[in-house]
GROMACS .gro file of C-alpha atoms in nm:
model
  200
    1ARG     CA    1   5.988   8.654  14.714
    2ALA     CA    2   5.768   8.380  14.573
    3ARG     CA    3   5.574   8.491  14.270
    4PRO     CA    4   5.199   8.490  14.350
    5GLU     CA    5   4.965   8.282  14.141
    6ILE     CA    6   4.791   8.480  13.867
    7LEU     CA    7   4.417   8.502  13.921
    8PRO     CA    8   4.180   8.411  13.636
    9PHE     CA    9   4.074   8.697  13.412
   10GLY     CA   10   3.743   8.853  13.504
   11MET     CA   11   3.542   9.114  13.690
   12ASP     CA   12   3.573   9.069  14.066
   13LYS     CA   13   3.370   9.355  14.215
   14ARG     CA   14   3.189   9.670  14.105
   15TYR     CA   15   3.139   9.965  14.337
   16ALA     CA   16   2.929  10.272  14.261
   17LEU     CA   17   3.084  10.602  14.369
   18PRO     CA   18   2.878  10.729  14.666
   19GLU     CA   19   2.861  11.082  14.523
   20ASP     CA   20   2.761  10.968  14.173
   21ALA     CA   21   2.607  10.625  14.117
   22GLN     CA   22   2.672  10.651  13.742
   23ARG     CA   23   3.047  10.631  13.804
   24GLU     CA   24   3.206  10.305  13.915
   25ILE     CA   25   3.525  10.156  14.049
   26CYS     CA   26   3.566   9.803  13.914
   27LEU     CA   27   3.816   9.546  14.037
   28LEU     CA   28   3.958   9.326  13.761
   29THR     CA   29   4.170   9.016  13.795
   30GLY     CA   30   4.403   8.848  13.548
   31ASP     CA   31   4.730   8.892  13.366
   32MET     CA   32   4.792   9.218  13.181
   33THR     CA   33   4.870   9.032  12.859
   34GLU     CA   34   4.529   8.862  12.865
   35LEU     CA   35   4.309   9.160  12.949
   36GLN     CA   36   4.043   9.217  12.686
   37THR     CA   37   3.993   9.574  12.802
   38GLN     CA   38   3.738   9.666  12.539
   39THR     CA   39   3.493   9.451  12.734
   40PHE     CA   40   3.520   9.699  13.022
   41GLY     CA   41   3.575  10.014  12.818
   42ALA     CA   42   3.922  10.099  12.955
   43ASP     CA   43   4.053  10.389  12.748
   44VAL     CA   44   4.373  10.445  12.948
   45VAL     CA   45   4.618  10.204  13.111
   46VAL     CA   46   4.859  10.334  13.373
   47SER     CA   47   5.210  10.191  13.350
   48SER     CA   48   5.474  10.225  13.620
   49ALA     CA   49   5.793  10.369  13.471
   50ASN     CA   50   6.136  10.442  13.610
   51THR     CA   51   6.246  10.804  13.646
   52ASP     CA   52   6.459  10.766  13.331
   53LEU     CA   53   6.142  10.671  13.139
   54GLN     CA   54   6.295  10.349  13.008
   55LEU     CA   55   6.030  10.095  12.911
   56GLY     CA   56   6.067   9.733  13.017
   57ARG     CA   57   6.187   9.480  12.761
   58TYR     CA   58   5.925   9.274  12.580
   59TYR     CA   59   5.981   8.956  12.779
   60ASP     CA   60   6.072   9.096  13.121
   61ALA     CA   61   5.888   8.914  13.400
   62ASP     CA   62   5.638   9.122  13.600
   63SER     CA   63   5.688   9.424  13.371
   64ILE     CA   64   5.369   9.609  13.285
   65SER     CA   65   5.550   9.849  13.054
   66GLY     CA   66   5.725   9.559  12.877
   67ALA     CA   67   5.394   9.381  12.820
   68LEU     CA   68   5.226   9.699  12.692
   69ARG     CA   69   5.527   9.771  12.471
   70TYR     CA   70   5.499   9.426  12.314
   71LEU     CA   71   5.121   9.445  12.268
   72ASP     CA   72   5.147   9.789  12.102
   73ALA     CA   73   5.428   9.700  11.860
   74GLU     CA   74   5.373   9.638  11.490
   75ARG     CA   75   5.469   9.283  11.398
   76SER     CA   76   5.539   9.110  11.072
   77ALA     CA   77   5.348   8.807  10.945
   78ASP     CA   78   5.602   8.576  11.114
   79GLY     CA   79   5.561   8.754  11.449
   80ARG     CA   80   5.877   8.964  11.446
   81ILE     CA   81   5.855   9.317  11.585
   82VAL     CA   82   5.910   9.567  11.307
   83ARG     CA   83   5.812   9.891  11.485
   84ASP     CA   84   5.843   9.966  11.856
   85CYS     CA   85   5.545  10.202  11.860
   86LEU     CA   86   5.506  10.267  12.233
   87ASP     CA   87   5.872  10.349  12.292
   88GLN     CA   88   5.873  10.562  11.978
   89ALA     CA   89   5.573  10.760  12.105
   90LEU     CA   90   5.734  10.801  12.448
   91GLN     CA   91   6.063  10.929  12.304
   92GLU     CA   92   5.872  11.178  12.086
   93SER     CA   93   5.680  11.303  12.391
   94ILE     CA   94   6.000  11.342  12.595
   95LYS     CA   95   6.147  11.555  12.316
   96ALA     CA   96   5.830  11.756  12.249
   97LEU     CA   97   5.779  11.838  12.619
   98GLY     CA   98   6.146  11.920  12.676
   99ILE     CA   99   6.171  11.672  12.963
  100VAL     CA  100   6.509  11.653  13.135
  101LEU     CA  101   6.587  11.303  13.262
  102PRO     CA  102   6.581  11.166  13.523
  103MET     CA  103   6.225  11.281  13.569
  104VAL     CA  104   6.079  11.413  13.894
  105PRO     CA  105   5.924  11.112  14.074
  106GLY     CA  106   5.546  11.093  14.055
  107ARG     CA  107   5.513  11.276  13.723
  108VAL     CA  108   5.306  11.123  13.444
  109ILE     CA  109   5.348  11.130  13.065
  110ALA     CA  110   5.057  11.042  12.834
  111THR     CA  111   5.125  10.874  12.499
  112ARG     CA  112   4.886  10.759  12.229
  113THR     CA  113   4.883  10.393  12.140
  114ASN     CA  114   4.887  10.204  11.814
  115ARG     CA  115   4.800   9.836  11.814
  116LEU     CA  116   4.664   9.853  12.169
  117GLU     CA  117   4.386  10.079  12.044
  118ARG     CA  118   4.311   9.872  11.735
  119GLU     CA  119   4.295   9.539  11.913
  120HIS     CA  120   4.209   9.623  12.276
  121GLY     CA  121   4.045   9.965  12.270
  122ILE     CA  122   4.322  10.126  12.480
  123LYS     CA  123   4.380  10.477  12.346
  124TYR     CA  124   4.652  10.597  12.583
  125VAL     CA  125   4.923  10.468  12.811
  126PHE     CA  126   4.999  10.697  13.105
  127HIS     CA  127   5.362  10.644  13.211
  128ALA     CA  128   5.395  10.716  13.586
  129ALA     CA  129   5.754  10.776  13.705
  130ALA     CA  130   5.733  10.571  14.024
  131LEU     CA  131   6.043  10.348  14.005
  132GLN     CA  132   6.395  10.449  14.098
  133GLY     CA  133   6.702  10.252  13.996
  134ALA     CA  134   7.003  10.159  14.207
  135VAL     CA  135   7.316   9.990  14.075
  136GLY     CA  136   7.314   9.626  14.180
  137ASP     CA  137   6.963   9.642  14.326
  138GLY     CA  138   6.753   9.711  14.016
  139TYR     CA  139   6.437   9.922  14.021
  140MET     CA  140   6.220   9.968  14.327
  141MET     CA  141   5.887  10.140  14.371
  142MET     CA  142   5.903  10.456  14.580
  143ASP     CA  143   5.606  10.404  14.814
  144GLU     CA  144   5.576  10.771  14.897
  145VAL     CA  145   5.503  10.875  14.536
  146LEU     CA  146   5.195  10.657  14.480
  147ASP     CA  147   4.962  10.941  14.580
  148ASP     CA  148   5.147  11.179  14.346
  149CYS     CA  149   5.118  10.928  14.060
  150VAL     CA  150   4.743  10.892  14.107
  151ARG     CA  151   4.693  11.269  14.128
  152ASN     CA  152   4.899  11.330  13.815
  153VAL     CA  153   4.721  11.051  13.626
  154PHE     CA  154   4.391  11.230  13.687
  155GLU     CA  155   4.544  11.563  13.583
  156ARG     CA  156   4.663  11.417  13.252
  157PHE     CA  157   4.322  11.253  13.210
  158ALA     CA  158   4.151  11.590  13.257
  159GLU     CA  159   4.382  11.745  12.995
  160VAL     CA  160   4.343  11.488  12.717
  161GLY     CA  161   4.011  11.327  12.811
  162PRO     CA  162   3.756  11.564  12.657
  163GLU     CA  163   3.917  11.582  12.312
  164ALA     CA  164   4.002  11.210  12.298
  165HIS     CA  165   3.664  11.105  12.445
  166LEU     CA  166   3.819  10.916  12.736
  167SER     CA  167   3.593  10.779  13.006
  168SER     CA  168   3.792  10.519  13.204
  169ILE     CA  169   4.134  10.440  13.351
  170LEU     CA  170   4.284  10.100  13.430
  171PHE     CA  171   4.523  10.112  13.728
  172PRO     CA  172   4.733   9.794  13.759
  173MET     CA  173   4.870   9.702  14.101
  174LEU     CA  174   5.151   9.953  14.077
  175GLY     CA  175   5.454   9.840  14.269
  176ALA     CA  176   5.314   9.504  14.382
  177ALA     CA  177   5.621   9.331  14.234
  178THR     CA  178   5.876   9.599  14.334
  179THR     CA  179   5.792   9.680  14.696
  180ASN     CA  180   5.786   9.489  15.021
  181MET     CA  181   5.421   9.580  15.067
  182ASP     CA  182   5.153   9.315  15.072
  183PRO     CA  183   4.932   9.333  14.757
  184LEU     CA  184   4.635   9.424  14.977
  185ASP     CA  185   4.832   9.718  15.119
  186VAL     CA  186   4.919   9.830  14.765
  187ALA     CA  187   4.551   9.816  14.670
  188ARG     CA  188   4.455  10.026  14.971
  189ARG     CA  189   4.728  10.280  14.898
  190LEU     CA  190   4.597  10.316  14.542
  191LEU     CA  191   4.226  10.307  14.621
  192ASN     CA  192   4.217  10.597  14.869
  193PRO     CA  193   4.357  10.864  14.630
  194ILE     CA  194   4.159  10.720  14.338
  195VAL     CA  195   3.831  10.756  14.530
  196HIS     CA  196   3.937  11.104  14.644
  197LYS     CA  197   4.012  11.225  14.291
  198MET     CA  198   3.694  11.073  14.150
  199SER     CA  199   3.490  11.248  14.422
  200MET     CA  200   3.625  11.595  14.343
   0.00000   0.00000   0.00000
């Protein structure tokens, strides 16, 4: 598949929730590595993970988790990574929660951030187990678990939100690079459960 052109960073549309005009769904464009999320108050970023909860490598193409991992890492004055904070936090959560891998598809793990919070205002990364690996084929998004991922993201948000003072979630286009779905179809698949959960 040809890689689509990255849209310029910015706010595309804002929609007020019909049931509560004080709550909004905003459509953002741009590359994950360039998002200045403090401008929009995004406290949480959702990251698609594989069921083994292995983060992408720092320089993997089209890897949200790899980009977040790089942005959250502590680096030395010469730019070298000296502490892999996001992966460290994820491994600690796996151990603390007694998670047996591979994880049930659609489940979500919340981890606190380090540099992402200091520099971008992102307090949490929610790792959604939506990718399944196959030898020789790599990782593919399981289309049928998108609804489960969204539901579980909101459940984790309800658990940690009040104490951590969370008010917003940034959903990237989960699976747009790992499914055969058109990006518009991915957006529709995400938007319906998001609106449903926000309306409850």
